[in-house]
Amino acid sequence: MLFYSYFKTLVGKEVTVELKNDLAISGTLHSVDQYLNIKLHNTRVINEQKYPHMLSVRNCFIRGSVVRYVQLPPGSVDVEILHDATRREARGGG
Amino acid sequence: MNLSMEDVPPPGIALVEELDKLLLVQLRDGRKIVGILRSFDQFANLVMEASRERIVVGNLYAEVPLGLYVVRGENVVLLGELDPARDPPAALTRVSEAEIKQAQRAEKEQEKIKQSMKARMDFLDFID
């Protein structure tokens, strides 16, 4: 559940989600669940001309299994804390 | 940053807010289905009412009525909430089913020509 917890700390931030079908969507991270399904608000599709059907979509739900990358705002990762949490989880501490 | 494990919501309730709304479902094979979300589960299996397939070719689109559809979750890429003020997008022109099928065929033909040209030019490695 480490990455779920981590993504929860990013709620409200501006992220870009790149999908396995090469569609890339940026928007405000609204919520995330334990499958790493992602909900974005005020979405904008990168290369809108190629995906005109997305022009009428403002908020969307992305199934976790189709996500390739999530691009995060710079400075949103505190590596020290993630590092510690990883060790804690590996020990079974949670 | 607090990485705590508290308040994990029960699995698969993320779509509750989307119930009874008009949604655009993008499928893994590229198809797009527009309809009203009536039910779902933790796999994102969906029940869509009054659904239709929206076929987009270039700046043309058509809608093909489908009725009540159950979509298996693994095929779902994303669900977009359609903003009534922006739907259908102003950039797209609605045409008939026959016209869009024709446009689809023309696009496929174009793609085939492009691919065969590319295959012939393959020895020139500077061509993208």
Short mmCIF file of C-alpha atoms in Angstrom, two decimals:
data_model
loop_
_atom_site.label_atom_id
_atom_site.label_comp_id
_atom_site.label_asym_id
_atom_site.label_seq_id
_atom_site.Cartn_x
_atom_site.Cartn_y
_atom_site.Cartn_z
CA MET A 1 0.00 0.00 0.00
CA LEU A 2 3.05 2.25 -0.05
CA PHE A 3 2.38 3.79 -3.44
CA TYR A 4 -1.29 4.20 -2.66
CA SER A 5 -0.33 6.15 0.46
CA TYR A 6 2.23 8.09 -1.50
CA PHE A 7 -0.24 9.07 -4.23
CA LYS A 8 -2.70 10.16 -1.57
CA THR A 9 -0.19 12.78 -0.46
CA LEU A 10 -0.24 14.17 -4.01
CA VAL A 11 -4.00 14.83 -4.08
CA GLY A 12 -4.66 18.37 -5.28
CA LYS A 13 -1.40 18.59 -7.21
CA GLU A 14 -1.07 18.98 -10.96
CA VAL A 15 0.06 15.71 -12.58
CA THR A 16 0.37 14.30 -16.08
CA VAL A 17 -0.69 10.69 -16.60
CA GLU A 18 0.64 8.87 -19.64
CA LEU A 19 -1.38 5.82 -20.64
CA LYS A 20 -0.27 2.64 -22.36
CA ASN A 21 -2.14 3.76 -25.50
CA ASP A 22 0.15 6.86 -25.59
CA LEU A 23 -2.65 9.22 -24.57
CA ALA A 24 -1.27 11.73 -22.07
CA ILE A 25 -3.62 13.67 -19.80
CA SER A 26 -2.73 16.36 -17.32
CA GLY A 27 -5.01 17.58 -14.58
CA THR A 28 -5.46 18.04 -10.87
CA LEU A 29 -5.20 14.78 -8.96
CA HIS A 30 -8.63 14.41 -7.33
CA SER A 31 -8.36 10.94 -5.84
CA VAL A 32 -6.60 7.62 -6.02
CA ASP A 33 -7.63 4.18 -4.77
CA GLN A 34 -5.80 0.99 -3.85
CA TYR A 35 -5.66 -0.21 -7.49
CA LEU A 36 -4.00 3.13 -8.32
CA ASN A 37 -7.05 4.09 -10.35
CA ILE A 38 -6.73 7.82 -10.74
CA LYS A 39 -9.34 10.57 -10.91
CA LEU A 40 -8.33 13.84 -12.50
CA HIS A 41 -10.19 17.14 -12.55
CA ASN A 42 -9.81 19.95 -15.11
CA THR A 43 -8.13 17.59 -17.51
CA ARG A 44 -6.21 18.66 -20.56
CA VAL A 45 -5.08 16.17 -23.18
CA ILE A 46 -1.57 16.60 -24.58
CA ASN A 47 -1.86 16.67 -28.39
CA GLU A 48 -5.58 17.49 -28.35
CA GLN A 49 -5.79 17.61 -32.16
CA LYS A 50 -5.07 13.89 -32.27
CA TYR A 51 -7.77 13.06 -29.70
CA PRO A 52 -10.65 15.49 -30.46
CA HIS A 53 -13.20 13.28 -28.66
CA MET A 54 -11.52 14.21 -25.36
CA LEU A 55 -12.34 17.91 -25.83
CA SER A 56 -15.67 17.54 -24.03
CA VAL A 57 -14.18 15.74 -21.03
CA ARG A 58 -13.32 17.84 -17.98
CA ASN A 59 -13.09 15.23 -15.23
CA CYS A 60 -12.06 11.67 -15.72
CA PHE A 61 -11.41 8.33 -14.08
CA ILE A 62 -8.40 6.37 -15.35
CA ARG A 63 -8.15 2.64 -14.68
CA GLY A 64 -4.89 1.92 -12.86
CA SER A 65 -3.97 -0.98 -15.14
CA VAL A 66 -3.64 1.24 -18.23
CA VAL A 67 -1.27 3.78 -16.70
CA ARG A 68 2.30 3.80 -17.98
CA TYR A 69 3.75 6.85 -16.21
CA VAL A 70 2.63 9.53 -13.80
CA GLN A 71 4.64 12.72 -14.19
CA LEU A 72 4.80 14.54 -10.88
CA PRO A 73 5.37 18.17 -10.05
CA PRO A 74 9.04 18.84 -9.26
CA GLY A 75 9.83 18.70 -5.58
CA SER A 76 6.85 16.49 -4.72
CA VAL A 77 8.96 13.50 -3.79
CA ASP A 78 10.72 13.50 -0.46
CA VAL A 79 13.06 10.61 -1.11
CA GLU A 80 14.10 10.32 2.55
CA ILE A 81 10.54 9.72 3.75
CA LEU A 82 9.79 7.28 0.92
CA HIS A 83 13.02 5.46 1.69
CA ASP A 84 12.12 5.11 5.37
CA ALA A 85 8.56 4.03 4.55
CA THR A 86 9.90 1.40 2.16
CA ARG A 87 12.08 -0.10 4.90
CA ARG A 88 9.21 0.02 7.37
CA GLU A 89 6.89 -1.76 4.92
CA ALA A 90 9.59 -4.35 4.12
CA ARG A 91 9.82 -5.14 7.82
CA GLY A 92 6.06 -5.62 7.85
CA GLY A 93 5.48 -2.55 9.98
CA GLY A 94 3.06 -0.84 7.60
CA MET B 1 4.34 13.93 3.77
CA ASN B 2 2.56 11.44 5.98
CA LEU B 3 2.57 7.92 4.58
CA SER B 4 0.01 6.40 6.91
CA MET B 5 -2.22 3.42 6.15
CA GLU B 6 -5.30 4.83 7.82
CA ASP B 7 -8.72 5.35 6.26
CA VAL B 8 -8.34 3.08 3.21
CA PRO B 9 -11.74 3.19 1.51
CA PRO B 10 -13.51 -0.11 0.75
CA PRO B 11 -12.40 -1.50 -2.61
CA GLY B 12 -14.05 -0.32 -5.80
CA ILE B 13 -16.20 2.59 -4.75
CA ALA B 14 -14.29 5.18 -6.77
CA LEU B 15 -17.06 5.39 -9.38
CA VAL B 16 -19.97 6.12 -7.02
CA GLU B 17 -19.84 9.81 -7.92
CA GLU B 18 -20.12 8.94 -11.62
CA LEU B 19 -23.38 6.93 -11.27
CA ASP B 20 -26.30 8.15 -13.41
CA LYS B 21 -24.06 10.58 -15.27
CA LEU B 22 -23.46 10.73 -19.00
CA LEU B 23 -19.97 9.35 -19.53
CA LEU B 24 -17.59 8.68 -22.36
CA VAL B 25 -15.88 5.32 -21.93
CA GLN B 26 -12.64 4.84 -23.84
CA LEU B 27 -11.93 1.15 -24.51
CA ARG B 28 -8.60 -0.55 -25.07
CA ASP B 29 -9.34 -1.25 -28.74
CA GLY B 30 -9.84 2.49 -29.35
CA ARG B 31 -13.62 2.46 -29.37
CA LYS B 32 -15.54 5.11 -27.48
CA ILE B 33 -18.90 4.47 -25.86
CA VAL B 34 -21.15 7.25 -24.62
CA GLY B 35 -23.91 6.37 -22.16
CA ILE B 36 -25.30 6.67 -18.65
CA LEU B 37 -23.44 4.71 -15.97
CA ARG B 38 -25.94 2.58 -14.04
CA SER B 39 -23.71 0.10 -12.21
CA PHE B 40 -20.07 -0.89 -11.69
CA ASP B 41 -17.84 -3.01 -9.48
CA GLN B 42 -14.25 -3.06 -8.21
CA PHE B 43 -12.91 -4.25 -11.60
CA ALA B 44 -14.58 -1.32 -13.36
CA ASN B 45 -17.01 -3.71 -15.03
CA LEU B 46 -19.68 -1.27 -16.16
CA VAL B 47 -23.36 -1.22 -17.03
CA MET B 48 -24.09 1.57 -19.49
CA GLU B 49 -27.65 2.53 -20.35
CA ALA B 50 -28.79 4.24 -23.57
CA SER B 51 -25.28 3.76 -24.87
CA ARG B 52 -23.99 4.52 -28.34
CA GLU B 53 -20.64 4.14 -29.97
CA ARG B 54 -19.06 7.42 -30.97
CA ILE B 55 -16.92 6.94 -34.05
CA VAL B 56 -14.47 9.76 -34.74
CA VAL B 57 -12.53 10.06 -37.99
CA GLY B 58 -10.53 13.25 -38.44
CA ASN B 59 -12.95 16.04 -37.54
CA LEU B 60 -16.07 14.00 -38.33
CA TYR B 61 -18.04 11.88 -35.91
CA ALA B 62 -21.12 9.68 -35.88
CA GLU B 63 -23.07 7.90 -33.18
CA VAL B 64 -24.26 4.32 -33.52
CA PRO B 65 -26.97 3.32 -31.02
CA LEU B 66 -26.07 0.24 -28.94
CA GLY B 67 -28.62 0.16 -26.11
CA LEU B 68 -27.82 -1.43 -22.76
CA TYR B 69 -24.20 -2.55 -22.56
CA VAL B 70 -22.15 -4.42 -19.99
CA VAL B 71 -18.46 -3.62 -20.44
CA ARG B 72 -15.88 -5.97 -18.97
CA GLY B 73 -13.53 -3.95 -16.78
CA GLU B 74 -10.27 -5.08 -18.32
CA ASN B 75 -11.21 -3.30 -21.56
CA VAL B 76 -11.77 0.06 -19.90
CA VAL B 77 -9.09 2.71 -20.36
CA LEU B 78 -10.87 5.73 -18.96
CA LEU B 79 -14.24 7.19 -18.09
CA GLY B 80 -14.71 10.82 -18.88
CA GLU B 81 -17.52 12.93 -17.53
CA LEU B 82 -19.07 14.75 -20.49
CA ASP B 83 -19.46 18.46 -19.92
CA PRO B 84 -22.86 19.29 -21.52
CA ALA B 85 -21.59 22.75 -22.41
CA ARG B 86 -18.78 21.25 -24.49
CA ASP B 87 -20.46 18.15 -25.84
CA PRO B 88 -20.29 17.39 -28.68
CA PRO B 89 -16.97 19.23 -29.16
CA ALA B 90 -17.28 22.22 -31.47
CA ALA B 91 -14.30 20.96 -33.47
CA LEU B 92 -16.27 17.91 -34.64
CA THR B 93 -18.99 17.74 -37.30
CA ARG B 94 -21.72 15.14 -37.02
CA VAL B 95 -22.30 12.94 -40.04
CA SER B 96 -24.40 9.86 -40.74
CA GLU B 97 -23.37 6.31 -39.95
CA ALA B 98 -22.82 5.53 -43.64
CA GLU B 99 -20.59 8.58 -44.10
CA ILE B 100 -18.41 7.77 -41.09
CA LYS B 101 -17.98 4.16 -42.25
CA GLN B 102 -16.83 5.50 -45.60
CA ALA B 103 -14.42 7.91 -43.90
CA GLN B 104 -13.09 5.01 -41.81
CA ARG B 105 -12.41 2.97 -44.93
CA ALA B 106 -10.68 5.93 -46.60
CA GLU B 107 -8.49 6.44 -43.53
CA LYS B 108 -7.55 2.76 -43.47
CA GLU B 109 -6.63 2.92 -47.14
CA GLN B 110 -4.44 6.00 -46.51
CA GLU B 111 -2.70 4.23 -43.65
CA LYS B 112 -2.01 1.21 -45.84
CA ILE B 113 -0.44 3.40 -48.55
CA LYS B 114 1.65 5.18 -45.93
CA GLN B 115 2.89 1.89 -44.50
CA SER B 116 3.84 0.48 -47.89
CA MET B 117 5.67 3.72 -48.80
CA LYS B 118 7.52 3.53 -45.51
CA ALA B 119 8.46 -0.11 -46.11
CA ARG B 120 9.86 0.78 -49.54
CA MET B 121 11.86 3.71 -48.14
CA ASP B 122 13.17 1.73 -45.21
CA PHE B 123 16.73 1.58 -46.55
CA LEU B 124 16.93 5.38 -46.21
CA ASP B 125 17.27 5.51 -42.47
CA PHE B 126 16.80 9.31 -42.22
CA ILE B 127 13.12 9.08 -43.14
CA ASP B 128 10.99 9.09 -40.06
#
